[in-house]
Short mmCIF file of C-alpha atoms and ligand atoms in Angstrom, two decimals:
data_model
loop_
_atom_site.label_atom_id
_atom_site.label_comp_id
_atom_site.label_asym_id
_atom_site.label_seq_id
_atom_site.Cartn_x
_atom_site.Cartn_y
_atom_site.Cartn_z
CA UNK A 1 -2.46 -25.65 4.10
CA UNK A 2 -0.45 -22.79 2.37
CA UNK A 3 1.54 -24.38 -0.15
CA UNK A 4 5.86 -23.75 0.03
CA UNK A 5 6.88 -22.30 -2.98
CA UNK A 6 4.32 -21.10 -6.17
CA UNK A 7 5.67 -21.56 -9.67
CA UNK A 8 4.85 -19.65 -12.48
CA UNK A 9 5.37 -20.73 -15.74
CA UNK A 10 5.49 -18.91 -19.52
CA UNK A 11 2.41 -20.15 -21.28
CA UNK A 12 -0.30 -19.04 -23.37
CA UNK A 13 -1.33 -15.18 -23.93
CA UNK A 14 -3.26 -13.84 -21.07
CA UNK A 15 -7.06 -12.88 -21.89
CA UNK A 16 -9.93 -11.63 -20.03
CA UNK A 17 -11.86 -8.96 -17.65
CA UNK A 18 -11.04 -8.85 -14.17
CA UNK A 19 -11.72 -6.65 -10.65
CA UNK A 20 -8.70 -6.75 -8.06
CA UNK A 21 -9.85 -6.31 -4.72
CA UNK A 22 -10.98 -3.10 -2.68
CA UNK A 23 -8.18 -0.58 -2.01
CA UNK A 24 -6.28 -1.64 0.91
CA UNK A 25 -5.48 2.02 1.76
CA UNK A 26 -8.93 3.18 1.97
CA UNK A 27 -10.11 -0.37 3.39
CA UNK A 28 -8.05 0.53 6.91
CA UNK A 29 -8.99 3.81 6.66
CA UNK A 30 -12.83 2.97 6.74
CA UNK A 31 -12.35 0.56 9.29
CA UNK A 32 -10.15 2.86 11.63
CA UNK A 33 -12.85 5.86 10.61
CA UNK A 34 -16.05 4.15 11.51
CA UNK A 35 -14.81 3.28 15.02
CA UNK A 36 -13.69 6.54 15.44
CA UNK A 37 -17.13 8.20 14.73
CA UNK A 38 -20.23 7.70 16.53
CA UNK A 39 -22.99 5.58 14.65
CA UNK A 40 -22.79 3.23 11.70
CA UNK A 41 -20.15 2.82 8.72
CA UNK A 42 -21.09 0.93 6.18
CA UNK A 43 -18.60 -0.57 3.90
CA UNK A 44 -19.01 -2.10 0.45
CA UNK A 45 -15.85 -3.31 -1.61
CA UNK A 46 -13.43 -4.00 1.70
CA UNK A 47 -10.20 -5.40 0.88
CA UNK A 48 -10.22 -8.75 2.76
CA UNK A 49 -6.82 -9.53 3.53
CA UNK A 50 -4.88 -10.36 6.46
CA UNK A 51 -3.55 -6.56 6.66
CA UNK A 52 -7.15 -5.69 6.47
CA UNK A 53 -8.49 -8.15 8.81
CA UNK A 54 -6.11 -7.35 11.28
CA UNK A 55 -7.41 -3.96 11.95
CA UNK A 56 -10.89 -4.92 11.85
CA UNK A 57 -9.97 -6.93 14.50
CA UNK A 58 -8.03 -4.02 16.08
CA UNK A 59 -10.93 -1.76 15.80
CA UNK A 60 -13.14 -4.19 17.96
CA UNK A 61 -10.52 -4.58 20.94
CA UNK A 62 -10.99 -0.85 21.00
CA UNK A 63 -14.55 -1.15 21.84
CA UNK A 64 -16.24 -0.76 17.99
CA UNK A 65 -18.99 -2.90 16.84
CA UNK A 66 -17.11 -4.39 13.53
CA UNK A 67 -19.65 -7.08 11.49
CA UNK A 68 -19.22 -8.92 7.87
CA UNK A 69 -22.15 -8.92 6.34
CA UNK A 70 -21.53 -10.02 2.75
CA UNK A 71 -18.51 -10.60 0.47
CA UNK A 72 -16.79 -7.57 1.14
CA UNK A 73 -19.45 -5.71 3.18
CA UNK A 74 -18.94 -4.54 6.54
CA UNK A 75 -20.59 -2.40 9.32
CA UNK A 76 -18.59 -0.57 12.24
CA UNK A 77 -20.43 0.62 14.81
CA UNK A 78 -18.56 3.66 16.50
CA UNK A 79 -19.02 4.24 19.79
CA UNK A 80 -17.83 7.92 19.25
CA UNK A 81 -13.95 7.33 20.46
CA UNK A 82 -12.04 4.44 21.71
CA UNK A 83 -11.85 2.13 25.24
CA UNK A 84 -9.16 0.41 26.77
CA UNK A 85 -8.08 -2.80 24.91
CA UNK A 86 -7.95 -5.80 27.39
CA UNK A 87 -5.14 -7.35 25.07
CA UNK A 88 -2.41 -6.78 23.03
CA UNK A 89 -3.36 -5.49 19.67
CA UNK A 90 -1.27 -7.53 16.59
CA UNK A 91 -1.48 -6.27 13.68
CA UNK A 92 0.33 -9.02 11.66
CA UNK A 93 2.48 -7.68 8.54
CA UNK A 94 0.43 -3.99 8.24
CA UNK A 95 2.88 -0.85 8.42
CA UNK A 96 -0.14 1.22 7.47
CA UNK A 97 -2.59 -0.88 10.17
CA UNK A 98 -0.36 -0.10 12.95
CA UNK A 99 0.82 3.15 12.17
CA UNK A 100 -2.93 4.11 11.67
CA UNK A 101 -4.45 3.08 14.71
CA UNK A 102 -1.46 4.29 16.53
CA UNK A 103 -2.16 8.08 15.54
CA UNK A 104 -5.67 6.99 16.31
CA UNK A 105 -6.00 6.08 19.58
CA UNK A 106 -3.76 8.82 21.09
CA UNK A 107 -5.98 11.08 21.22
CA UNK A 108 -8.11 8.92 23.48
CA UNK A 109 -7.63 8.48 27.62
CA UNK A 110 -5.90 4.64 27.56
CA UNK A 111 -2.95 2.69 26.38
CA UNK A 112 -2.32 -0.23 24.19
CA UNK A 113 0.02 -2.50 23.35
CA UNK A 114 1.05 -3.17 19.78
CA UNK A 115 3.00 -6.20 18.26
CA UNK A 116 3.49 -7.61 14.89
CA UNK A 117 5.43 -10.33 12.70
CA UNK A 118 8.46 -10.77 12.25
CA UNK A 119 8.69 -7.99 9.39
CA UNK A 120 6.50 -5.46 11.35
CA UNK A 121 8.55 -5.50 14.42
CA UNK A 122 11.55 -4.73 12.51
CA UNK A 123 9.62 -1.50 10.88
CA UNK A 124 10.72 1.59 12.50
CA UNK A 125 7.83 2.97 14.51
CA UNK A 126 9.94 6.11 15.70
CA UNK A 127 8.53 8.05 12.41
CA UNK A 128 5.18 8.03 13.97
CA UNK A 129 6.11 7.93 17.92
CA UNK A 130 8.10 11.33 17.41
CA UNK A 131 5.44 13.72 16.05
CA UNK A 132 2.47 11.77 18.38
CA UNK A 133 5.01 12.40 21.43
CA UNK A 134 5.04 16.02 20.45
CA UNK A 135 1.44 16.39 20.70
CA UNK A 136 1.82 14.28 24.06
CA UNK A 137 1.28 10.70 23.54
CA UNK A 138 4.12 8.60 25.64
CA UNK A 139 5.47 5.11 25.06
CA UNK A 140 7.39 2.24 26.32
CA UNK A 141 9.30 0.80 23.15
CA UNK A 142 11.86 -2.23 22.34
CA UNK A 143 14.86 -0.83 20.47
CA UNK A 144 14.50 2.90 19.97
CA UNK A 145 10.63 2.66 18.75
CA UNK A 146 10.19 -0.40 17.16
CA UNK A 147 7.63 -3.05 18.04
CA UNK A 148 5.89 -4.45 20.48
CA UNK A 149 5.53 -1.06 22.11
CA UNK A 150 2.85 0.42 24.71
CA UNK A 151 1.53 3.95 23.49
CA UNK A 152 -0.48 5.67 26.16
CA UNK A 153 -2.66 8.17 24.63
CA UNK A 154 -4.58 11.51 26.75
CA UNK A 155 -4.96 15.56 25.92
CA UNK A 156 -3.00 16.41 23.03
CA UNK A 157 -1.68 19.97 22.27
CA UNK A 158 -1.61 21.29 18.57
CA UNK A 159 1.67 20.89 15.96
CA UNK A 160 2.77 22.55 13.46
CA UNK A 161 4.66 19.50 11.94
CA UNK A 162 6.90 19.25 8.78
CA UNK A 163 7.39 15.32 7.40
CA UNK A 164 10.83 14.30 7.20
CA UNK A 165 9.99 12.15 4.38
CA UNK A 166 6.94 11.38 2.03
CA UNK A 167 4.84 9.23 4.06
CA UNK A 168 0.99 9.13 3.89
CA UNK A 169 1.14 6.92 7.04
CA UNK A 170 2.59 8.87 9.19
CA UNK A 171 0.58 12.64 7.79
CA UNK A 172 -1.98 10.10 8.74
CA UNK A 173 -1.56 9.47 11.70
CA UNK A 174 -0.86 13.00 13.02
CA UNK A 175 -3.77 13.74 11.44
CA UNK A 176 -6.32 11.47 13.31
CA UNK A 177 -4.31 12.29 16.58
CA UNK A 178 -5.58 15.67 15.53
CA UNK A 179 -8.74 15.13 15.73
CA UNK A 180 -8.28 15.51 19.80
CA UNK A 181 -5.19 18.33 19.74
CA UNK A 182 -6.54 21.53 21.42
CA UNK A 183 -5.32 23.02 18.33
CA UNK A 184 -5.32 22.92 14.67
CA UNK A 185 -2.79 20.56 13.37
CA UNK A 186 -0.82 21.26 10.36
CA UNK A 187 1.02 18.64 8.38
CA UNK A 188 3.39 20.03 5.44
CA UNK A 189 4.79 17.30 2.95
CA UNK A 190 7.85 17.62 1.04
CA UNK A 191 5.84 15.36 -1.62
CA UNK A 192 2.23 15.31 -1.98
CA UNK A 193 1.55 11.43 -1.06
CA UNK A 194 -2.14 9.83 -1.11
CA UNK A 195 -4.49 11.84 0.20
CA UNK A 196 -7.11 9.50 1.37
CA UNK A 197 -7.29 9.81 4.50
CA UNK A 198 -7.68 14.09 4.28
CA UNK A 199 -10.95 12.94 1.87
CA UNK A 200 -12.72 10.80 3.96
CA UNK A 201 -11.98 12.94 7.19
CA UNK A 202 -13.72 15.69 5.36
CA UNK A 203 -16.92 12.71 4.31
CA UNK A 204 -17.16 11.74 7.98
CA UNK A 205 -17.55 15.61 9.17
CA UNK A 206 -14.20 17.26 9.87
CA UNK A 207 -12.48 20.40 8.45
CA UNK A 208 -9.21 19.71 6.48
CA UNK A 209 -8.04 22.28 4.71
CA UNK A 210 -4.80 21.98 1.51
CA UNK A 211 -2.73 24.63 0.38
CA UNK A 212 0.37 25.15 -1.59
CA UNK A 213 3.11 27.16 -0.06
CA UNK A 214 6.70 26.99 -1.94
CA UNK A 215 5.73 24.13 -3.90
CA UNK A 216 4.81 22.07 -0.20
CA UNK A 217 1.67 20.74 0.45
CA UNK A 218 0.37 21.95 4.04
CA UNK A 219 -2.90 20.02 5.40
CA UNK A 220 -4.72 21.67 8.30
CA UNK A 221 -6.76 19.97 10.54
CA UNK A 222 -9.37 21.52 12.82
CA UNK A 223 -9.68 19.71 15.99
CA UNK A 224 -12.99 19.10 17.91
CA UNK A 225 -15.17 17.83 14.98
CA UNK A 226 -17.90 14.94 15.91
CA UNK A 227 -17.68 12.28 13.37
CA UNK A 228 -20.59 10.97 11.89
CA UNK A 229 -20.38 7.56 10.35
CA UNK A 230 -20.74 7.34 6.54
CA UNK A 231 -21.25 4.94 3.69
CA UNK A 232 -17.84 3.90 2.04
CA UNK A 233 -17.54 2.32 -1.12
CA UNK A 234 -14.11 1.02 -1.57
CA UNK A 235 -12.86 1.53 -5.52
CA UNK A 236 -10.49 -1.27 -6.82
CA UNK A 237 -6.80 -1.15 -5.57
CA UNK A 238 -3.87 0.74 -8.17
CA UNK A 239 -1.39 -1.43 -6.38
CA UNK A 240 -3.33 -4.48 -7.10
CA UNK A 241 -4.41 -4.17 -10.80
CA UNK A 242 -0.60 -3.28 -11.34
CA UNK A 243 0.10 -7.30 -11.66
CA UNK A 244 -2.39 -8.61 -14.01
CA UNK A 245 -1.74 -5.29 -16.19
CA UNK A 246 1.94 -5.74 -16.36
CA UNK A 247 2.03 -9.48 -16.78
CA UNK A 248 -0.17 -8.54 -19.91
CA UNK A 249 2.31 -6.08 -21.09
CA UNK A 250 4.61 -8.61 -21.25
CA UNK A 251 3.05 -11.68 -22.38
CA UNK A 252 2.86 -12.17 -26.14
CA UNK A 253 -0.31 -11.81 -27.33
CA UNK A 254 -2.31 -10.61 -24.18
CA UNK A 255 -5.27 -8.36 -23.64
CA UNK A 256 -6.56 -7.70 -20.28
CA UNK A 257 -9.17 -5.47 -18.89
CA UNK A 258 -9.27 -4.54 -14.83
CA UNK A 259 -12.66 -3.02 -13.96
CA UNK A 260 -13.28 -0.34 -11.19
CA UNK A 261 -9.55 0.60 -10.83
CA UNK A 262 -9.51 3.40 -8.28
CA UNK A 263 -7.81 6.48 -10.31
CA UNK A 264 -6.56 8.88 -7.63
CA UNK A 265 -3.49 10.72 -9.51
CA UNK A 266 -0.98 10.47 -5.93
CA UNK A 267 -1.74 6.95 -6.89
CA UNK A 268 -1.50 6.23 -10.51
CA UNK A 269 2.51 6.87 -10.82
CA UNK A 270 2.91 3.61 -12.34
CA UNK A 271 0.77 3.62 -15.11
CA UNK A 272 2.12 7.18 -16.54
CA UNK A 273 5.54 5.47 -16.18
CA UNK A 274 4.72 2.40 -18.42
CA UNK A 275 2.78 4.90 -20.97
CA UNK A 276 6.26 6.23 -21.27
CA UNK A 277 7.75 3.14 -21.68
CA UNK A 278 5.76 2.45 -24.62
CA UNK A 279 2.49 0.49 -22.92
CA UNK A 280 -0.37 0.05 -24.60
CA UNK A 281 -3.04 1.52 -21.82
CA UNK A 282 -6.08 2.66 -22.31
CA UNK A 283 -8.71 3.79 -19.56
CA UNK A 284 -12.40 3.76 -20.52
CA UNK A 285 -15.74 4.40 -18.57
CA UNK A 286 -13.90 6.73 -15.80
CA UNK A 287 -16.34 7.78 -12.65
CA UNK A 288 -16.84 8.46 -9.57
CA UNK A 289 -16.93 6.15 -6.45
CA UNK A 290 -17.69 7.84 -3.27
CA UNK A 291 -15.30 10.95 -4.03
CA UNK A 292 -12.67 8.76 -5.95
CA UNK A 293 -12.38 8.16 -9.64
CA UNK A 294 -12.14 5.27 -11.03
CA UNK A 295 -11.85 3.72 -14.16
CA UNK A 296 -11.82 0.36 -16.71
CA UNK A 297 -8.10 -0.28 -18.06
CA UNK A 298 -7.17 -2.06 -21.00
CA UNK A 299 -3.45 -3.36 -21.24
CA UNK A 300 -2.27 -5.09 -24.23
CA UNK A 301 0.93 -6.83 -25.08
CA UNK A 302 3.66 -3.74 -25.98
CA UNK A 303 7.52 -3.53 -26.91
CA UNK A 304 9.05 -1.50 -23.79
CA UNK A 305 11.81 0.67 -23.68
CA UNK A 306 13.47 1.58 -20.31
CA UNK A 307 13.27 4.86 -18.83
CA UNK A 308 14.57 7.17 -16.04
CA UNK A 309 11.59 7.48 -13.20
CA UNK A 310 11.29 10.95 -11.87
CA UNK A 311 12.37 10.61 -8.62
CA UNK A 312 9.56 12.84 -7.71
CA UNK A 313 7.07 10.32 -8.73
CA UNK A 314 8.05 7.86 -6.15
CA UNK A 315 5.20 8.59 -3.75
CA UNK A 316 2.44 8.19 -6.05
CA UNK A 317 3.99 5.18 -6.45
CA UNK A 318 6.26 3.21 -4.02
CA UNK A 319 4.66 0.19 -3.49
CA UNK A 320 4.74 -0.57 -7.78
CA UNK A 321 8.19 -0.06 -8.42
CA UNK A 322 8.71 -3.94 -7.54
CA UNK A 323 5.87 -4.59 -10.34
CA UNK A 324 7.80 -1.88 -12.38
CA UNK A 325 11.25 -3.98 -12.11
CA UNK A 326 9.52 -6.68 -13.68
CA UNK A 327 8.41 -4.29 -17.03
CA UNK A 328 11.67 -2.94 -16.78
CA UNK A 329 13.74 -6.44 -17.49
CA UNK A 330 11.34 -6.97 -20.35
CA UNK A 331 12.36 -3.38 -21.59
CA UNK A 332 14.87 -2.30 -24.30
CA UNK A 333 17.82 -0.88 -22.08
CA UNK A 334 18.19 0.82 -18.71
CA UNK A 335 15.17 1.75 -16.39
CA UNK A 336 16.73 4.23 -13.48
CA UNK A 337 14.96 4.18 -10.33
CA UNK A 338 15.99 6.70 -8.27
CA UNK A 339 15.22 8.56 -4.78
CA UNK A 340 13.30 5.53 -3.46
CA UNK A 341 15.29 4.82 -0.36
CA UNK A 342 11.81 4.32 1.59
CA UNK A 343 11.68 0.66 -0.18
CA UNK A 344 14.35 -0.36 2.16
CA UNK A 345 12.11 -0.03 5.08
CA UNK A 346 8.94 -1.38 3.34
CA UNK A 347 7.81 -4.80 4.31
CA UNK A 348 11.35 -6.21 3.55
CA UNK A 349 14.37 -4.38 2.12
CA UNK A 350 12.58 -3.78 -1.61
CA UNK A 351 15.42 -2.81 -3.13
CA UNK A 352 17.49 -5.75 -2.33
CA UNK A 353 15.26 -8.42 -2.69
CA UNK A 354 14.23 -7.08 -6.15
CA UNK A 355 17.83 -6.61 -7.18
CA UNK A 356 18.72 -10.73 -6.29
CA UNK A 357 15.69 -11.90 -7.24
CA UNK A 358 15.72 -10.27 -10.90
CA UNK A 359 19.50 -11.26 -10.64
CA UNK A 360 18.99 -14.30 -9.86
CA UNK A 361 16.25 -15.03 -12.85
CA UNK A 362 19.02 -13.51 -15.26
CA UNK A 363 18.56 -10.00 -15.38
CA UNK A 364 21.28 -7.40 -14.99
CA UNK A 365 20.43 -4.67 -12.24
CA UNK A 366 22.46 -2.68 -10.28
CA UNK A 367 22.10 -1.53 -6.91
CA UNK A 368 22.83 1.95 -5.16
CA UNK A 369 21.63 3.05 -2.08
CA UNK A 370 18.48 4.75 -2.65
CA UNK A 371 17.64 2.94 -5.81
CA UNK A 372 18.32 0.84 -8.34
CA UNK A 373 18.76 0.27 -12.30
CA UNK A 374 17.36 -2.29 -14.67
CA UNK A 375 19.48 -3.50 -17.91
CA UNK A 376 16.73 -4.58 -19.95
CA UNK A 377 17.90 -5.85 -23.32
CA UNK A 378 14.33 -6.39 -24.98
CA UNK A 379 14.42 -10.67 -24.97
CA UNK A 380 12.52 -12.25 -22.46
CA UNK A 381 14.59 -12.82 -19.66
CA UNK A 382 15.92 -16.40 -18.61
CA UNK A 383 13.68 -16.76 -15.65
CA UNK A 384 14.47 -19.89 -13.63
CA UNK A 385 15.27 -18.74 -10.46
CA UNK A 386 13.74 -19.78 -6.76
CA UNK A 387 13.35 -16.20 -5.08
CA UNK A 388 13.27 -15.51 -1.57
CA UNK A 389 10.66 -13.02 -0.52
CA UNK A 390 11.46 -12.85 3.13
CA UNK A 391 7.39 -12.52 3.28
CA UNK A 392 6.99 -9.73 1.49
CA UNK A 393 3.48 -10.33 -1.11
CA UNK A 394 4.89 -7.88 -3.48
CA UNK A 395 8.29 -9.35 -4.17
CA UNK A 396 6.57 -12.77 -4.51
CA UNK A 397 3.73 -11.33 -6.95
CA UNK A 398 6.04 -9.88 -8.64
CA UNK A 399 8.48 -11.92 -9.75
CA UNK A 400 5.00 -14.63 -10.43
CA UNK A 401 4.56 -11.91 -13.07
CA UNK A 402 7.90 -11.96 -14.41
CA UNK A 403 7.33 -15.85 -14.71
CA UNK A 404 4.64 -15.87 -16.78
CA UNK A 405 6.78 -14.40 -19.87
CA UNK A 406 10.51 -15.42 -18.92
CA UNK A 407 12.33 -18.23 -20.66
CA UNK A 408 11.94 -21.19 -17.96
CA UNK A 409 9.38 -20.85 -14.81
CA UNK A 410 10.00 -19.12 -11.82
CA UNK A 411 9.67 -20.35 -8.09
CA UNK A 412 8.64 -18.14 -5.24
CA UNK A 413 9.01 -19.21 -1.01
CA UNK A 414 6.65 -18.02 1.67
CA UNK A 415 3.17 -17.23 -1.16
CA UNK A 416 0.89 -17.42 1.45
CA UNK A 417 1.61 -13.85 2.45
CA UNK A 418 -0.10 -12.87 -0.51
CA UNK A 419 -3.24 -13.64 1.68
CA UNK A 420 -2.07 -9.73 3.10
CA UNK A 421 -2.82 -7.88 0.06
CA UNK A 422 -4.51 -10.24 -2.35
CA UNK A 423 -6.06 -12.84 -1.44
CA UNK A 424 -7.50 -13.74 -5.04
CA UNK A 425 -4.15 -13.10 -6.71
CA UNK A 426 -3.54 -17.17 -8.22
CA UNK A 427 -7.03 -17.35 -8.98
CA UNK A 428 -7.32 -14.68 -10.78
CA UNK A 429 -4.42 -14.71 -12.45
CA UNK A 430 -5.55 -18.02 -13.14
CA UNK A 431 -8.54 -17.61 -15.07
CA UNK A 432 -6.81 -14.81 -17.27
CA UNK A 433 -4.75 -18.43 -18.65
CA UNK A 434 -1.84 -17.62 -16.31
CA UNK A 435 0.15 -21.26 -15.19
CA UNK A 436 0.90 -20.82 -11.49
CA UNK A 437 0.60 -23.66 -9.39
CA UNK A 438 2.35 -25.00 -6.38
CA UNK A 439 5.96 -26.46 -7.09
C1 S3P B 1 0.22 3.71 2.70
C2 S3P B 1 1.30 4.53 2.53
C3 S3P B 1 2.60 4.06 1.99
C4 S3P B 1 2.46 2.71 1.27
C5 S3P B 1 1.64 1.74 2.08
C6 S3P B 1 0.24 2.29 2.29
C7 S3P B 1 -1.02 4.26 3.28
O1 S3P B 1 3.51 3.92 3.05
O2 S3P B 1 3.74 2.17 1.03
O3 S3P B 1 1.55 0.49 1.43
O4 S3P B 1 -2.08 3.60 3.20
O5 S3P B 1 -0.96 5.36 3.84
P1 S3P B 1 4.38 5.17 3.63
O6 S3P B 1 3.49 6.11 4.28
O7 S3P B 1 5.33 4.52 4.60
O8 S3P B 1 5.07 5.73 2.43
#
């Protein structure tokens, strides 16, 4: 049984060498890739969480062939395109899962029906229904495109499509409906966000072409192409390593190495804002890792000082900024957070649950609309609070972190959605000398 509430208590310095699971990005990407293509995907490194798991599921009501072999290893059998599911397809918590297969399938002859929980049918869908309807997808929805909905997929035309925000999930979806337009599909961001799904469409046999025009980033998809499944080795997860790095940062004493820490730079926001804050990073041994780099980093304890985050930044790194809170209420004065209004429609309301919970464990923040602002005065902050996630695995990681090095331990509800992301998260923090345990 998944315990009720995880404490996390300020202890000794954190020591030690660790890997974070497989990029949970890439992981649904692989998944959603090798049952798009015809022959066998073989995946080392999978993130096996219940986002993860979910679409592996997904991808097997669609008529793939999806088998664990190993820790971590996986096979997908394509069959070359996708059949009629004979149920409804739930992909749990995953924005990316859903939105994903959604683009996915509508380029295929058949419908589906997609639910969620609790936090994924409140998600707005309507990002990714507008552009696929466009192209000619239809759907039933619940509440002007949120979930469960039934998206019936056939002949798509080309688009010439501009995002109204920076969204990797929904570029990446158009982008695998494209696959079937009768056109070439061109996606132009506002912000360059990851680009993993434009490299591994390339590895699996299509033509995607990047180019800069007025200081946009315009992908170009040619349609038609016959994928071919490929070997994927999934690097370590950014979003992942950000916990045990940070909780080092701020425990007295600490030294902690992540190994095999996927580099991409649309990913690594975070790390060149807590350089500027004063961390103590350093990244050895850097590689490659089919067509990623990735790299060893080495945080050790540092004084902080708060900083404004180019707003810019924010897609190379929206899903740290809850991890980045935590930093900043360790920091010496005011970390500014601006121009990330897509928290509020992550898997809860980011923003708000980061502003009460830090509040809440003693630490002055202040909330606007599209972002917030941490008064860090340098002392450990008191700590002590009970925070309610509302489900979210990154508000309840984060403020585990924050526990570690406050004044008095800190209580988190609902851990067991960590199981989403990060599965090895206690554990691991754990064996670095972290004191979690269940309250
Ligand atoms: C993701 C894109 C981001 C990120 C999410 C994963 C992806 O979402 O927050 O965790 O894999 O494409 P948006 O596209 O909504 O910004």
């Amino acid at each position: 049984m998944t315990a009720a509430v995880l404490s996390a208590r300020p202890g000794a310095p954190l020591s030690g060498t660790v890997q974070v699971p497989g990029d949970k990005s890439i992981s649904h990407r692989a998944l959603i890739l090798g049952a798009m293509a015809s022959g066998r995907t073989t995946i080392t490194g999978l993130l096996e969480g219940e986002d993860v798991l979910a679409t592996a599921r997904a991808m097997q009501a669609f008529g793939a062939t999806v088998t664990r072999t190993g820790e971590g290893a996986w096979t997908v059998e394509g069959k070359g395109g996708f059949s009629e599911p004979s149920d409804i397809i739930d992909c749990g918590n995953a924005g990316t899962g859903v939105r994903l297969i959604m683009g996915a399938m509508a380029g295929y002859p058949v419908t589906a029906t997609f639910t969620g929980d609790g936090s994924l049918r409140k998600r707005p869908m309507g990002r990714v229904l507008e552009p696929l309807g466009k192209m000619g997808a239809t759907w039933l929805s619940r509440d002007g495109g949120r979930l469960p909905l039934t998206l019936r997929g056939g002949t798509l035309a080309a688009l010439d499509y501009t995002l109204p925000m920076a969204s990797a999930q929904v570029k990446s979806a158009v982008l695998l409906a494209g696959l079937h337009a009768d056109g070439p599909v061109t996606v132009v961001e506002p912000e360059a966000t990851r680009d993993h799904t434009e490299r591994m469409l390339r590895a699996f046999g299509a033509t995607v072409t990047v180019s800069d025009h007025n200081d946009r980033r315009v992908i170009t998809l040619q349609p038609g192409a016959k994928l071919s499944g490929s070997p994927v080795a999934v690097p370590g997860d950014p979003s992942s390593a950000a916990f045990p790095i940070v909780a080092a940062l701020i425990t007295p004493g600490s030294q902690v190495t992540v190994t095999g820490v996927m580099l991409n730079p649309l990913r690594t926001g975070l790390f060149d804002t807590l350089r500027e804050m004063g961390a103590d990073l350093t990244i050895t041994n850097r590689r490659d890792a089919s067509g990623e780099e990735v790299g060893d980093i080495t945080a050790r304890h540092s004084t902080l000082h708060g900083v404004v985050v180019p707003p810019g930044r924010a897609p190379s790194m929206i899903d740290e900024y809850p991890i980045l809170a935590i930093a900043a209420a360790f920091a010496t004065g005011d970390t500014v957070m601006r121009g990330v209004g897509e928290m509020r429609v992550k898997e809860s309301d980011r923003i708000a649950l980061m502003s009460a919970g830090l509040e809440a464990c003693g630490v002055d923040v202040e909330e606007e609309p599209e972002g917030f602002i941490v008064h860090g005065t340098g002392a450990p902050p008191r700590g002590g609070g009970l925070v309610e996630t509302h489900g979210d695995h990154r508000i309840a990681m984060s403020h585990l972190i924050l526990g570690l090095a406050a004044r008095e331990a800190v209580r988190v509800d609902e851990p067991g959605m960590i199981a989403t992301s990060f599965p090895t998260f206690a554990d691991m923090m754990r064996g670095l000398g972290a004191d979690i345990t269940e309250a």
